[in-house]
Tab-separated table of C-alpha atoms in Angstrom:
chain	number	residue	atom	x	y	z
K	536	MET	CA	7.336	37.043	-12.337
K	537	MET	CA	5.971	34.346	-14.617
K	538	ALA	CA	5.346	30.616	-14.379
K	539	THR	CA	4.594	28.101	-17.084
K	540	ARG	CA	2.307	25.134	-17.208
K	541	THR	CA	2.391	21.627	-18.690
K	542	GLU	CA	-0.317	19.739	-20.543
K	543	ASN	CA	-0.994	17.721	-17.408
K	544	SER	CA	-2.099	20.733	-15.391
K	545	VAL	CA	1.031	20.895	-13.246
K	546	TRP	CA	2.529	24.343	-12.857
K	547	LEU	CA	6.171	24.520	-13.836
K	548	ASP	CA	7.758	27.264	-11.812
K	549	ALA	CA	11.473	27.290	-12.394
K	550	ALA	CA	11.322	31.063	-12.339
K	551	VAL	CA	9.768	31.070	-8.864
K	552	LEU	CA	12.424	30.983	-6.166
K	553	LEU	CA	11.593	29.573	-2.747
K	554	PRO	CA	13.522	29.718	0.517
K	555	ASP	CA	15.486	26.508	1.096
K	556	GLU	CA	13.403	25.611	4.141
K	557	LYS	CA	10.307	25.465	1.917
K	558	ILE	CA	11.829	23.054	-0.613
K	559	PRO	CA	11.161	19.442	0.500
K	560	VAL	CA	14.394	17.943	-0.879
K	561	LYS	CA	16.302	20.584	1.120
K	562	PHE	CA	14.609	19.841	4.433
K	563	SER	CA	17.053	19.163	7.262
K	564	ARG	CA	17.907	15.552	8.008
K	565	THR	CA	15.864	15.668	11.198
K	566	LYS	CA	12.836	17.110	9.433
K	567	LYS	CA	13.026	14.475	6.698
K	568	LEU	CA	13.155	11.719	9.311
K	569	LEU	CA	10.116	13.170	11.092
K	570	VAL	CA	8.206	13.366	7.807
K	571	ALA	CA	9.175	9.759	7.086
K	572	ALA	CA	8.044	8.763	10.587
K	573	ALA	CA	4.679	10.467	10.062
K	574	GLY	CA	4.258	8.466	6.881
K	575	LEU	CA	5.058	5.227	8.712
K	576	VAL	CA	2.590	6.067	11.476
K	577	SER	CA	-0.219	6.671	9.003
K	578	ILE	CA	0.450	3.487	7.023
K	579	SER	CA	0.812	1.462	10.247
K	580	ASN	CA	-2.671	2.464	11.363
K	581	SER	CA	-4.102	1.588	7.963
K	582	ALA	CA	-2.393	-1.801	7.852
K	583	LEU	CA	-3.435	-2.721	11.388
K	584	ALA	CA	-7.031	-1.624	10.830
K	585	SER	CA	-7.344	-3.717	7.675
K	586	SER	CA	-7.221	-7.001	9.604
K	587	LEU	CA	-8.284	-5.920	13.079
K	588	PRO	CA	-11.636	-7.788	13.372
K	589	SER	CA	-10.273	-11.061	11.934
K	590	GLY	CA	-9.760	-12.683	15.321
K	591	ALA	CA	-13.116	-11.430	16.602
K	592	ALA	CA	-15.331	-12.382	13.651
K	593	SER	CA	-17.012	-15.319	15.385
K	594	GLU	CA	-17.718	-13.297	18.553
K	595	ILE	CA	-19.097	-10.388	16.529
K	596	ALA	CA	-21.368	-12.810	14.653
K	597	LYS	CA	-22.520	-14.310	17.960
K	598	ASP	CA	-23.121	-10.875	19.512
K	599	PHE	CA	-25.293	-9.732	16.602
K	600	LYS	CA	-26.854	-13.196	16.073
K	601	ILE	CA	-25.404	-13.586	12.565
K	602	THR	CA	-25.770	-17.094	11.116
K	603	ASN	CA	-24.701	-16.611	7.485
K	604	PRO	CA	-20.976	-17.569	7.334
K	605	LEU	CA	-20.295	-14.983	4.627
K	606	TYR	CA	-21.389	-12.027	6.751
K	607	PRO	CA	-18.371	-11.979	9.109
K	608	VAL	CA	-16.105	-11.911	6.046
K	609	LEU	CA	-17.685	-8.541	5.212
K	610	LEU	CA	-15.886	-6.994	8.185
K	611	ASN	CA	-12.659	-7.068	6.190
K	612	SER	CA	-14.111	-7.144	2.676
K	613	LEU	CA	-16.068	-3.893	3.011
K	614	PHE	CA	-13.000	-2.290	4.538
K	615	MET	CA	-11.097	-3.384	1.422
K	616	ILE	CA	-13.815	-1.954	-0.836
K	617	GLY	CA	-13.126	1.364	0.868
K	618	PHE	CA	-9.438	0.703	0.245
K	619	ALA	CA	-10.277	0.305	-3.452
K	620	ILE	CA	-12.354	3.471	-3.771
K	621	GLY	CA	-10.280	5.864	-1.670
K	622	PRO	CA	-7.056	5.810	-3.727
K	623	LEU	CA	-8.887	6.918	-6.867
K	624	VAL	CA	-9.710	10.126	-5.016
K	625	PHE	CA	-6.821	10.660	-2.616
K	626	GLY	CA	-3.936	9.890	-4.985
K	627	PRO	CA	-4.892	12.446	-7.640
K	628	LEU	CA	-6.237	14.843	-4.996
K	629	SER	CA	-2.810	14.938	-3.332
K	630	GLU	CA	-1.419	16.177	-6.655
K	631	HIS	CA	-3.967	19.012	-6.636
K	632	ILE	CA	-4.339	20.192	-3.009
K	633	GLY	CA	-1.078	18.788	-1.648
K	634	ARG	CA	-0.134	15.790	0.470
K	635	ARG	CA	-0.592	17.387	3.910
K	636	LEU	CA	-4.332	18.078	3.782
K	637	VAL	CA	-5.062	14.621	2.417
K	638	ILE	CA	-3.068	12.794	5.102
K	639	ILE	CA	-4.385	14.883	8.013
K	640	GLY	CA	-8.004	14.825	6.850
K	641	THR	CA	-8.105	11.087	6.299
K	642	TYR	CA	-6.203	10.295	9.512
K	643	VAL	CA	-8.731	12.234	11.588
K	644	GLY	CA	-11.557	10.655	9.588
K	645	TYR	CA	-10.158	7.202	10.308
K	646	MET	CA	-10.141	7.952	14.051
K	647	ILE	CA	-13.750	9.155	13.968
K	648	PHE	CA	-14.976	6.103	12.061
K	649	THR	CA	-13.045	3.793	14.394
K	650	ILE	CA	-15.005	5.271	17.305
K	651	CYS	CA	-18.188	4.606	15.346
K	652	CYS	CA	-17.142	0.965	14.883
K	653	ALA	CA	-16.539	0.591	18.612
K	654	VAL	CA	-20.025	1.835	19.520
K	655	SER	CA	-21.965	0.345	16.591
K	656	PRO	CA	-25.432	-0.773	17.743
K	657	SER	CA	-25.941	-3.268	14.895
K	658	PHE	CA	-23.986	-5.396	12.447
K	659	SER	CA	-25.190	-3.224	9.555
K	660	ALA	CA	-23.838	-0.112	11.257
K	661	LEU	CA	-20.561	-1.868	12.021
K	662	ILE	CA	-19.847	-2.926	8.436
K	663	PHE	CA	-20.919	0.511	7.159
K	664	PHE	CA	-18.390	2.239	9.405
K	665	ARG	CA	-15.781	-0.400	8.518
K	666	PHE	CA	-16.285	0.655	4.904
K	667	LEU	CA	-15.774	4.326	5.817
K	668	CYS	CA	-12.699	3.352	7.849
K	669	GLY	CA	-11.361	1.667	4.732
K	670	VAL	CA	-11.922	4.763	2.616
K	671	ALA	CA	-10.132	6.995	5.123
K	672	ALA	CA	-7.340	4.502	5.809
K	673	SER	CA	-6.583	4.059	2.106
K	674	SER	CA	-4.899	7.415	1.580
K	675	PRO	CA	-1.465	6.470	3.032
K	676	ASN	CA	-1.284	3.636	0.483
K	677	VAL	CA	-1.062	6.166	-2.336
K	678	VAL	CA	0.283	9.289	-0.632
K	679	VAL	CA	3.124	8.093	1.617
K	680	GLY	CA	5.218	6.738	-1.272
K	681	PRO	CA	4.962	10.041	-3.173
K	682	ILE	CA	5.807	11.943	0.034
K	683	TYR	CA	9.058	9.985	0.185
K	684	ALA	CA	9.650	10.757	-3.487
K	685	ASP	CA	9.092	14.447	-2.644
K	686	ILE	CA	11.704	14.637	0.114
K	687	PHE	CA	14.334	12.078	-0.951
K	688	ASP	CA	15.912	12.988	-4.280
K	689	ILE	CA	18.713	10.412	-3.935
K	690	PRO	CA	17.380	7.079	-5.295
K	691	GLU	CA	19.080	5.000	-2.593
K	692	GLU	CA	17.558	7.064	0.220
K	693	ARG	CA	14.167	6.997	-1.451
K	694	GLY	CA	14.442	3.256	-1.971
K	695	ASN	CA	15.323	2.603	1.664
K	696	ALA	CA	12.412	4.749	2.864
K	697	VAL	CA	9.950	2.971	0.592
K	698	SER	CA	11.406	-0.381	1.687
K	699	ILE	CA	10.695	0.388	5.345
K	700	TYR	CA	7.230	1.632	4.378
K	701	GLY	CA	6.584	-1.586	2.456
K	702	CYS	CA	7.808	-3.695	5.351
K	703	VAL	CA	5.361	-2.006	7.708
K	704	THR	CA	2.437	-2.712	5.367
K	705	ALA	CA	3.088	-6.448	5.693
K	706	MET	CA	4.233	-6.561	9.329
K	707	MET	CA	1.218	-4.794	10.827
K	708	PRO	CA	-1.786	-6.769	9.444
K	709	PRO	CA	-0.769	-10.016	11.208
K	710	PHE	CA	-1.051	-8.220	14.560
K	711	GLY	CA	-4.760	-7.522	13.940
K	712	PRO	CA	-5.904	-11.116	14.554
K	713	ILE	CA	-3.548	-11.408	17.538
K	714	ILE	CA	-4.974	-8.308	19.232
K	715	SER	CA	-8.606	-9.093	18.501
K	716	GLY	CA	-8.205	-12.817	19.243
K	717	TYR	CA	-6.845	-12.357	22.756
K	718	VAL	CA	-8.915	-9.269	23.567
K	719	VAL	CA	-12.134	-11.065	22.625
K	720	ALA	CA	-11.212	-14.060	24.775
K	721	LYS	CA	-10.908	-11.897	27.912
K	722	TYR	CA	-13.005	-8.805	27.272
K	723	SER	CA	-15.075	-7.694	24.267
K	724	TRP	CA	-14.594	-7.315	20.518
K	725	ARG	CA	-15.369	-3.599	20.937
K	726	LEU	CA	-12.165	-3.119	22.909
K	727	SER	CA	-10.189	-3.996	19.756
K	728	PHE	CA	-11.398	-0.806	18.118
K	729	TRP	CA	-10.713	1.278	21.230
K	730	ILE	CA	-7.148	-0.049	21.227
K	731	ALA	CA	-6.778	0.931	17.566
K	732	LEU	CA	-8.111	4.393	18.402
K	733	GLY	CA	-5.646	4.758	21.272
K	734	ILE	CA	-2.710	3.822	19.048
K	735	SER	CA	-3.699	6.357	16.396
K	736	GLY	CA	-4.387	9.044	19.010
K	737	VAL	CA	-0.882	8.801	20.455
K	738	PHE	CA	0.623	9.791	17.110
K	739	LEU	CA	-1.962	12.414	16.118
K	740	PRO	CA	0.331	15.372	17.049
K	741	LEU	CA	3.000	14.099	14.645
K	742	ILE	CA	0.434	13.853	11.836
K	743	LEU	CA	-0.876	17.369	12.528
K	744	TRP	CA	2.712	18.685	12.368
K	745	LEU	CA	3.339	17.148	8.917
K	746	PRO	CA	4.526	19.882	6.499
K	747	GLU	CA	3.545	20.082	2.848
K	748	THR	CA	5.948	18.179	0.587
K	749	TYR	CA	4.477	18.478	-2.919
K	750	ILE	CA	6.714	21.078	-4.547
K	751	HIS	CA	4.255	22.223	-7.214
K	752	PHE	CA	1.544	22.876	-4.629
K	753	ILE	CA	4.036	24.718	-2.405
K	754	ARG	CA	5.054	26.977	-5.271
K	755	ARG	CA	1.502	27.614	-6.390
K	756	GLN	CA	0.630	28.701	-2.849
K	757	HIS	CA	3.762	30.855	-2.786
K	758	MET	CA	2.738	32.540	-6.044
K	759	LYS	CA	-0.756	33.219	-4.746
K	760	ARG	CA	0.534	34.736	-1.508
K	761	ASN	CA	2.984	36.950	-3.373
K	762	ASN	CA	0.662	37.883	-6.251
K	763	ILE	CA	2.970	36.327	-8.845
K	764	GLU	CA	1.364	36.259	-12.268
K	765	LEU	CA	0.671	32.861	-13.819
K	766	ALA	CA	1.502	32.567	-17.509
K	767	VAL	CA	0.125	29.579	-19.381
K	768	ILE	CA	2.177	28.357	-22.336
K	769	ASN	CA	1.321	25.430	-24.636
K	770	ASP	CA	-1.856	24.852	-22.721
K	771	PRO	CA	-4.289	22.318	-24.240
K	772	TYR	CA	-7.185	24.392	-22.945
K	773	GLY	CA	-6.109	27.446	-24.888
K	774	LYS	CA	-4.391	30.569	-23.672
K	775	GLN	CA	-6.581	31.021	-20.650
K	776	GLN	CA	-6.024	29.456	-17.279
K	777	PRO	CA	-8.173	26.270	-17.099
K	778	SER	CA	-11.197	26.156	-14.877
K	779	LEU	CA	-11.215	24.140	-11.680
K	780	ARG	CA	-13.512	21.637	-13.378
K	781	GLU	CA	-11.066	21.096	-16.227
K	782	GLU	CA	-8.176	20.860	-13.791
K	783	LEU	CA	-9.922	18.208	-11.691
K	784	LYS	CA	-10.981	16.274	-14.782
K	785	VAL	CA	-7.342	15.867	-15.807
K	786	VAL	CA	-6.199	15.018	-12.276
K	787	PHE	CA	-8.854	12.410	-11.491
K	788	SER	CA	-8.783	10.715	-14.882
K	789	ARG	CA	-5.020	10.133	-14.702
K	790	PRO	CA	-5.105	6.846	-12.680
K	791	PHE	CA	-7.536	5.301	-15.164
K	792	ILE	CA	-5.433	6.448	-18.104
K	793	MET	CA	-2.272	5.067	-16.545
K	794	ILE	CA	-3.623	1.608	-15.773
K	795	VAL	CA	-5.038	1.282	-19.295
K	796	LYS	CA	-2.193	2.808	-21.304
K	797	GLU	CA	0.876	2.124	-19.150
K	798	PRO	CA	1.935	-1.568	-19.289
K	799	VAL	CA	4.349	-1.056	-16.394
K	800	VAL	CA	1.503	0.143	-14.171
K	801	LEU	CA	-0.952	-2.514	-15.371
K	802	PHE	CA	1.274	-5.571	-14.947
K	803	THR	CA	2.736	-4.321	-11.683
K	804	ALA	CA	-0.817	-3.855	-10.427
K	805	LEU	CA	-1.799	-7.395	-11.465
K	806	TYR	CA	1.158	-9.020	-9.723
K	807	LEU	CA	0.820	-6.997	-6.530
K	808	ALA	CA	-2.948	-7.555	-6.540
K	809	LEU	CA	-2.527	-11.324	-6.407
K	810	ILE	CA	-0.003	-11.460	-3.573
K	811	TYR	CA	-1.818	-8.695	-1.658
K	812	ALA	CA	-5.126	-10.555	-1.951
K	813	THR	CA	-3.410	-13.781	-0.887
K	814	LEU	CA	-2.201	-12.074	2.295
K	815	TYR	CA	-5.776	-11.032	3.117
K	816	LEU	CA	-7.059	-14.463	2.116
K	817	PHE	CA	-4.849	-15.829	4.899
K	818	PHE	CA	-6.981	-13.938	7.427
K	819	GLN	CA	-9.790	-16.326	6.447
K	820	SER	CA	-7.866	-19.448	5.444
K	821	TYR	CA	-5.616	-19.545	8.523
K	822	PHE	CA	-8.708	-19.885	10.703
K	823	ILE	CA	-10.026	-22.615	8.375
K	824	ILE	CA	-6.700	-24.456	8.630
K	825	TYR	CA	-5.660	-23.959	12.236
K	826	GLN	CA	-9.090	-24.113	13.859
K	827	GLY	CA	-10.544	-26.707	11.490
K	828	VAL	CA	-7.530	-29.032	11.288
K	829	TYR	CA	-5.728	-28.354	14.582
K	830	GLY	CA	-8.467	-26.967	16.849
K	831	LEU	CA	-6.511	-23.882	17.945
K	832	SER	CA	-8.197	-20.935	19.684
K	833	ALA	CA	-8.633	-17.571	17.955
K	834	GLY	CA	-5.701	-16.121	19.899
K	835	GLU	CA	-3.479	-19.080	19.037
K	836	VAL	CA	-4.401	-18.774	15.362
K	837	GLY	CA	-3.357	-15.140	15.563
K	838	LEU	CA	0.116	-16.223	16.654
K	839	THR	CA	0.531	-18.259	13.457
K	840	PHE	CA	0.722	-14.953	11.578
K	841	LEU	CA	3.954	-14.002	13.346
K	842	PRO	CA	6.208	-15.823	10.840
K	843	VAL	CA	4.749	-13.558	8.129
K	844	SER	CA	5.939	-10.534	10.096
K	845	GLY	CA	9.310	-12.189	10.697
K	846	GLY	CA	9.769	-12.803	6.992
K	847	SER	CA	8.810	-9.204	6.271
K	848	LEU	CA	11.497	-7.952	8.637
K	849	ALA	CA	14.089	-10.251	7.050
K	850	ALA	CA	13.106	-8.919	3.622
K	851	LEU	CA	13.743	-5.372	4.798
K	852	PHE	CA	17.355	-6.202	5.636
K	853	ILE	CA	17.767	-8.006	2.313
K	854	SER	CA	16.469	-4.922	0.514
K	855	LEU	CA	18.758	-2.568	2.435
K	856	TRP	CA	21.728	-4.833	1.658
K	857	TYR	CA	20.909	-4.916	-2.050
K	858	THR	CA	20.552	-1.127	-2.172
K	859	SER	CA	24.032	-0.752	-0.654
K	860	TYR	CA	25.466	-3.413	-2.987
K	861	HIS	CA	23.925	-1.773	-6.051
K	862	ARG	CA	25.219	1.653	-5.036
K	863	ARG	CA	28.769	0.300	-4.763
K	864	LEU	CA	28.483	-1.165	-8.254
K	865	MET	CA	27.208	2.143	-9.619
K	866	LEU	CA	30.133	4.010	-8.075
K	867	SER	CA	32.521	1.468	-9.596
K	868	GLY	CA	31.042	2.168	-13.035
K	869	ALA	CA	29.321	-1.176	-13.711
K	870	ASP	CA	27.265	-0.679	-16.875
K	871	TRP	CA	24.310	-2.867	-15.904
K	872	ALA	CA	23.897	-1.094	-12.559
K	873	MET	CA	23.120	2.199	-14.317
K	874	LYS	CA	19.733	0.988	-15.599
K	875	ILE	CA	16.657	1.758	-13.500
K	876	GLU	CA	15.474	-1.825	-14.015
K	877	TYR	CA	18.543	-3.295	-12.303
K	878	ARG	CA	18.260	-0.855	-9.421
K	879	ARG	CA	14.998	-2.424	-8.255
K	880	LEU	CA	13.862	-5.530	-10.142
K	881	PRO	CA	16.430	-8.297	-9.430
K	882	LEU	CA	15.043	-8.664	-5.919
K	883	ALA	CA	11.503	-9.017	-7.305
K	884	CYS	CA	12.758	-11.893	-9.461
K	885	PHE	CA	13.985	-13.540	-6.254
K	886	GLY	CA	10.789	-12.871	-4.296
K	887	GLY	CA	8.432	-14.702	-6.659
K	888	PRO	CA	9.839	-18.199	-6.011
K	889	LEU	CA	9.680	-17.578	-2.246
K	890	ILE	CA	5.918	-17.008	-2.423
K	891	ILE	CA	5.381	-20.001	-4.705
K	892	ILE	CA	7.294	-22.305	-2.337
K	893	SER	CA	5.431	-20.927	0.690
K	894	LEU	CA	2.001	-21.640	-0.816
K	895	PHE	CA	2.809	-25.253	-1.667
K	896	TRP	CA	4.489	-25.638	1.737
K	897	LEU	CA	1.381	-24.371	3.549
K	898	GLY	CA	-0.989	-26.564	1.566
K	899	TRP	CA	0.876	-29.856	1.665
K	900	THR	CA	1.928	-29.762	5.323
K	901	SER	CA	-1.507	-28.893	6.754
K	902	PHE	CA	-2.429	-32.352	8.045
K	903	PRO	CA	-3.478	-33.328	11.590
K	904	TRP	CA	-0.426	-35.580	12.031
K	905	ILE	CA	1.999	-32.737	11.216
K	906	HIS	CA	2.691	-30.212	13.979
K	907	PRO	CA	0.963	-26.850	13.253
K	908	ALA	CA	4.293	-25.033	13.544
K	909	VAL	CA	5.403	-26.663	10.278
K	910	PRO	CA	2.753	-25.085	8.006
K	911	ALA	CA	2.916	-21.884	10.072
K	912	MET	CA	6.597	-21.432	9.230
K	913	SER	CA	5.681	-21.203	5.534
K	914	GLY	CA	4.532	-17.708	6.427
K	915	PHE	CA	8.165	-16.658	6.840
K	916	LEU	CA	8.870	-17.264	3.144
K	917	PHE	CA	5.568	-15.659	2.161
K	918	GLY	CA	6.277	-12.538	4.221
K	919	ALA	CA	9.791	-12.262	2.809
K	920	GLY	CA	8.664	-12.788	-0.782
K	921	TYR	CA	5.706	-10.430	-0.424
K	922	ILE	CA	7.802	-7.571	0.899
K	923	ILE	CA	10.650	-8.092	-1.564
K	924	ILE	CA	8.225	-7.971	-4.505
K	925	PHE	CA	6.157	-5.135	-3.068
K	926	MET	CA	9.159	-2.935	-2.287
K	927	SER	CA	10.954	-3.646	-5.554
K	928	LEU	CA	7.997	-2.953	-7.827
K	929	LEU	CA	6.747	0.023	-5.820
K	930	ASN	CA	10.214	1.580	-5.957
K	931	TYR	CA	10.449	0.831	-9.673
K	932	VAL	CA	7.155	2.577	-10.394
K	933	THR	CA	8.141	5.520	-8.165
K	934	ASP	CA	11.473	5.863	-9.990
K	935	ALA	CA	9.805	5.672	-13.395
K	936	TYR	CA	6.869	8.037	-12.768
K	937	ARG	CA	8.195	10.358	-10.006
K	938	GLU	CA	5.715	13.292	-10.046
K	939	PHE	CA	2.909	11.075	-11.343
K	940	SER	CA	3.642	8.256	-8.897
K	941	ALA	CA	0.624	9.091	-6.711
K	942	SER	CA	-1.708	8.500	-9.654
K	943	ALA	CA	0.153	5.338	-10.650
K	944	GLN	CA	-0.059	4.047	-7.093
K	945	ALA	CA	-3.745	4.984	-6.911
K	946	ALA	CA	-4.433	2.788	-9.933
K	947	MET	CA	-2.398	-0.086	-8.491
K	948	SER	CA	-3.846	0.244	-4.996
K	949	THR	CA	-7.397	0.148	-6.320
K	950	LEU	CA	-6.814	-3.056	-8.267
K	951	ARG	CA	-5.063	-4.599	-5.236
K	952	SER	CA	-7.942	-3.753	-2.962
K	953	ILE	CA	-10.622	-5.028	-5.349
K	954	THR	CA	-8.799	-8.351	-5.554
K	955	ALA	CA	-8.392	-8.395	-1.775
K	956	VAL	CA	-12.182	-8.024	-1.503
K	957	CYS	CA	-13.076	-10.810	-3.923
K	958	LEU	CA	-10.558	-13.513	-3.032
K	959	PRO	CA	-11.320	-13.743	0.722
K	960	LEU	CA	-15.054	-13.921	-0.062
K	961	ALA	CA	-14.304	-17.061	-2.049
K	962	ALA	CA	-12.254	-18.631	0.754
K	963	PRO	CA	-14.980	-20.845	2.322
K	964	GLN	CA	-16.054	-22.240	-1.054
K	965	MET	CA	-12.519	-22.550	-2.424
K	966	TYR	CA	-11.134	-24.381	0.594
K	967	GLY	CA	-14.351	-26.359	1.003
K	968	ASN	CA	-14.523	-27.565	-2.606
K	969	LEU	CA	-10.829	-27.926	-3.430
K	970	GLY	CA	-9.529	-28.795	-0.003
K	971	ILE	CA	-6.661	-27.045	1.756
K	972	GLN	CA	-3.972	-28.691	-0.345
K	973	TRP	CA	-5.316	-27.881	-3.795
K	974	ALA	CA	-6.640	-24.437	-2.841
K	975	CYS	CA	-3.114	-23.420	-1.831
K	976	SER	CA	-1.702	-25.135	-4.927
K	977	LEU	CA	-4.059	-23.173	-7.187
K	978	LEU	CA	-2.713	-19.920	-5.748
K	979	GLY	CA	0.817	-21.236	-6.207
K	980	PHE	CA	0.271	-22.014	-9.891
K	981	ILE	CA	-1.241	-18.573	-10.580
K	982	THR	CA	1.672	-16.904	-8.792
K	983	LEU	CA	4.070	-18.976	-10.893
K	984	ILE	CA	2.620	-17.427	-14.062
K	985	LEU	CA	2.770	-13.841	-12.782
K	986	ALA	CA	6.285	-14.303	-11.405
K	987	ILE	CA	7.662	-13.742	-14.928
K	988	ILE	CA	6.632	-10.059	-14.799
K	989	PRO	CA	9.835	-8.703	-13.149
K	990	PHE	CA	11.942	-10.675	-15.639
K	991	ALA	CA	9.929	-9.153	-18.502
K	992	PHE	CA	10.414	-5.651	-17.070
K	993	ILE	CA	14.181	-6.171	-16.904
K	994	LYS	CA	14.217	-7.073	-20.588
K	995	TYR	CA	11.594	-4.680	-21.958
K	996	GLY	CA	11.202	-2.023	-19.235
K	997	GLU	CA	13.457	0.563	-20.866
K	998	LYS	CA	11.549	0.297	-24.155
K	999	LEU	CA	8.239	0.627	-22.339
K	1000	ARG	CA	9.421	3.741	-20.505
K	1001	LYS	CA	10.622	5.339	-23.741
K	1002	LYS	CA	7.153	4.875	-25.233
K	1003	SER	CA	5.376	6.199	-22.141
K	1004	PRO	CA	4.075	9.788	-22.515
K	1005	PHE	CA	4.288	10.261	-18.743
K	1006	CYS	CA	7.918	9.141	-18.527
K	1007	GLN	CA	8.838	11.195	-21.567
K	1008	GLN	CA	7.273	14.312	-20.094
K	1009	LEU	CA	9.375	13.872	-16.957
K	1010	ALA	CA	12.481	13.541	-19.130
K	1011	THR	CA	11.909	16.911	-20.824
């Protein structure tokens, strides 16, 4: 039996028949739900870990006798550097060795490095292991979305799964400062990491059960086990099977190629990078605002993040409603509903103004004579806008690039994480020099400019996809 191969080093194996139980899109409903749950567990741990020390930063600095105000910021910033580096490896790697090994390996690695954080003897050791935690915790950001694309072939089901996944990414980080803030007040900052370890340990059996979902890897393994001959046709390397080095070169260069040559990936990455970095900026700025202006404790500041989670949950229901509404229009034969752009992007157009309003709201209500609940409630609009934009654009990219979505998401995740490193580092200077009001306004004005991106995709997205070599290869 023979199999063919594309120029992107992915084996095409239409001639290779697999049992139904091995084909991810034919998994039983229960199995698909368990796979989806495993994805949510892995991304939940990553999202929680990203902000976990925020409420304990001052106590950690005191414990290790740190006086430089920038050093505590490194607890999250170095984690985010790991978040930036990891996707460049794990996204493409999941397209080469499969999703399962990447998720399991990084999940176990995250648990090990969390233990190391809990027992760190020095601040240098702590931030080093936070960096390694970030590397390990980054893989769900670029692998879970493609896993959902692997098992859900119906766009509405895939969209709903990615929507829930996106909601979790925004709902979990606000709980980090709450946990660490109250734990530090009564016990020790080290207990925060032990709690994170306990949460991840509870769900370890589900992660270890996770089956492989990447169809090309499944079939390649099937061919190897059954000694099926591999025939290479139209191969850019010649008529011989490429070496592992050549294979890896193509796989790992793909994210860089996509962010440079694919406008959809580049501009989506820029927009998501700004709002993602703003969320992580809040883990610094909220303490500047609510401790500096209102004198709240670390635990009380943590509670001001709850409206962000509430807005995220509201956005999930809005997204699920729109998916159902769009499906009804498709079934009724509405012409505009048939375009990929209208399946995902209208909500993103709605989400931009929510974030803009929330930033101006936060800035211009943060005065001592205004109750702290008033600026805190701006987080509801931010959480809703963030999730609506994140889910819409992530689904759009997944729909457009399907098999290459892991590489596309790796490129986007890296840019997001780099921005999330840099912006929080600037928080003390930005809020100190500009003041709370104009620092928030500056973010609002920048968001206003980038908010035109979904509108531009609606108008020009189809043309961009037709010119994309990746999209065209999927169409053939």
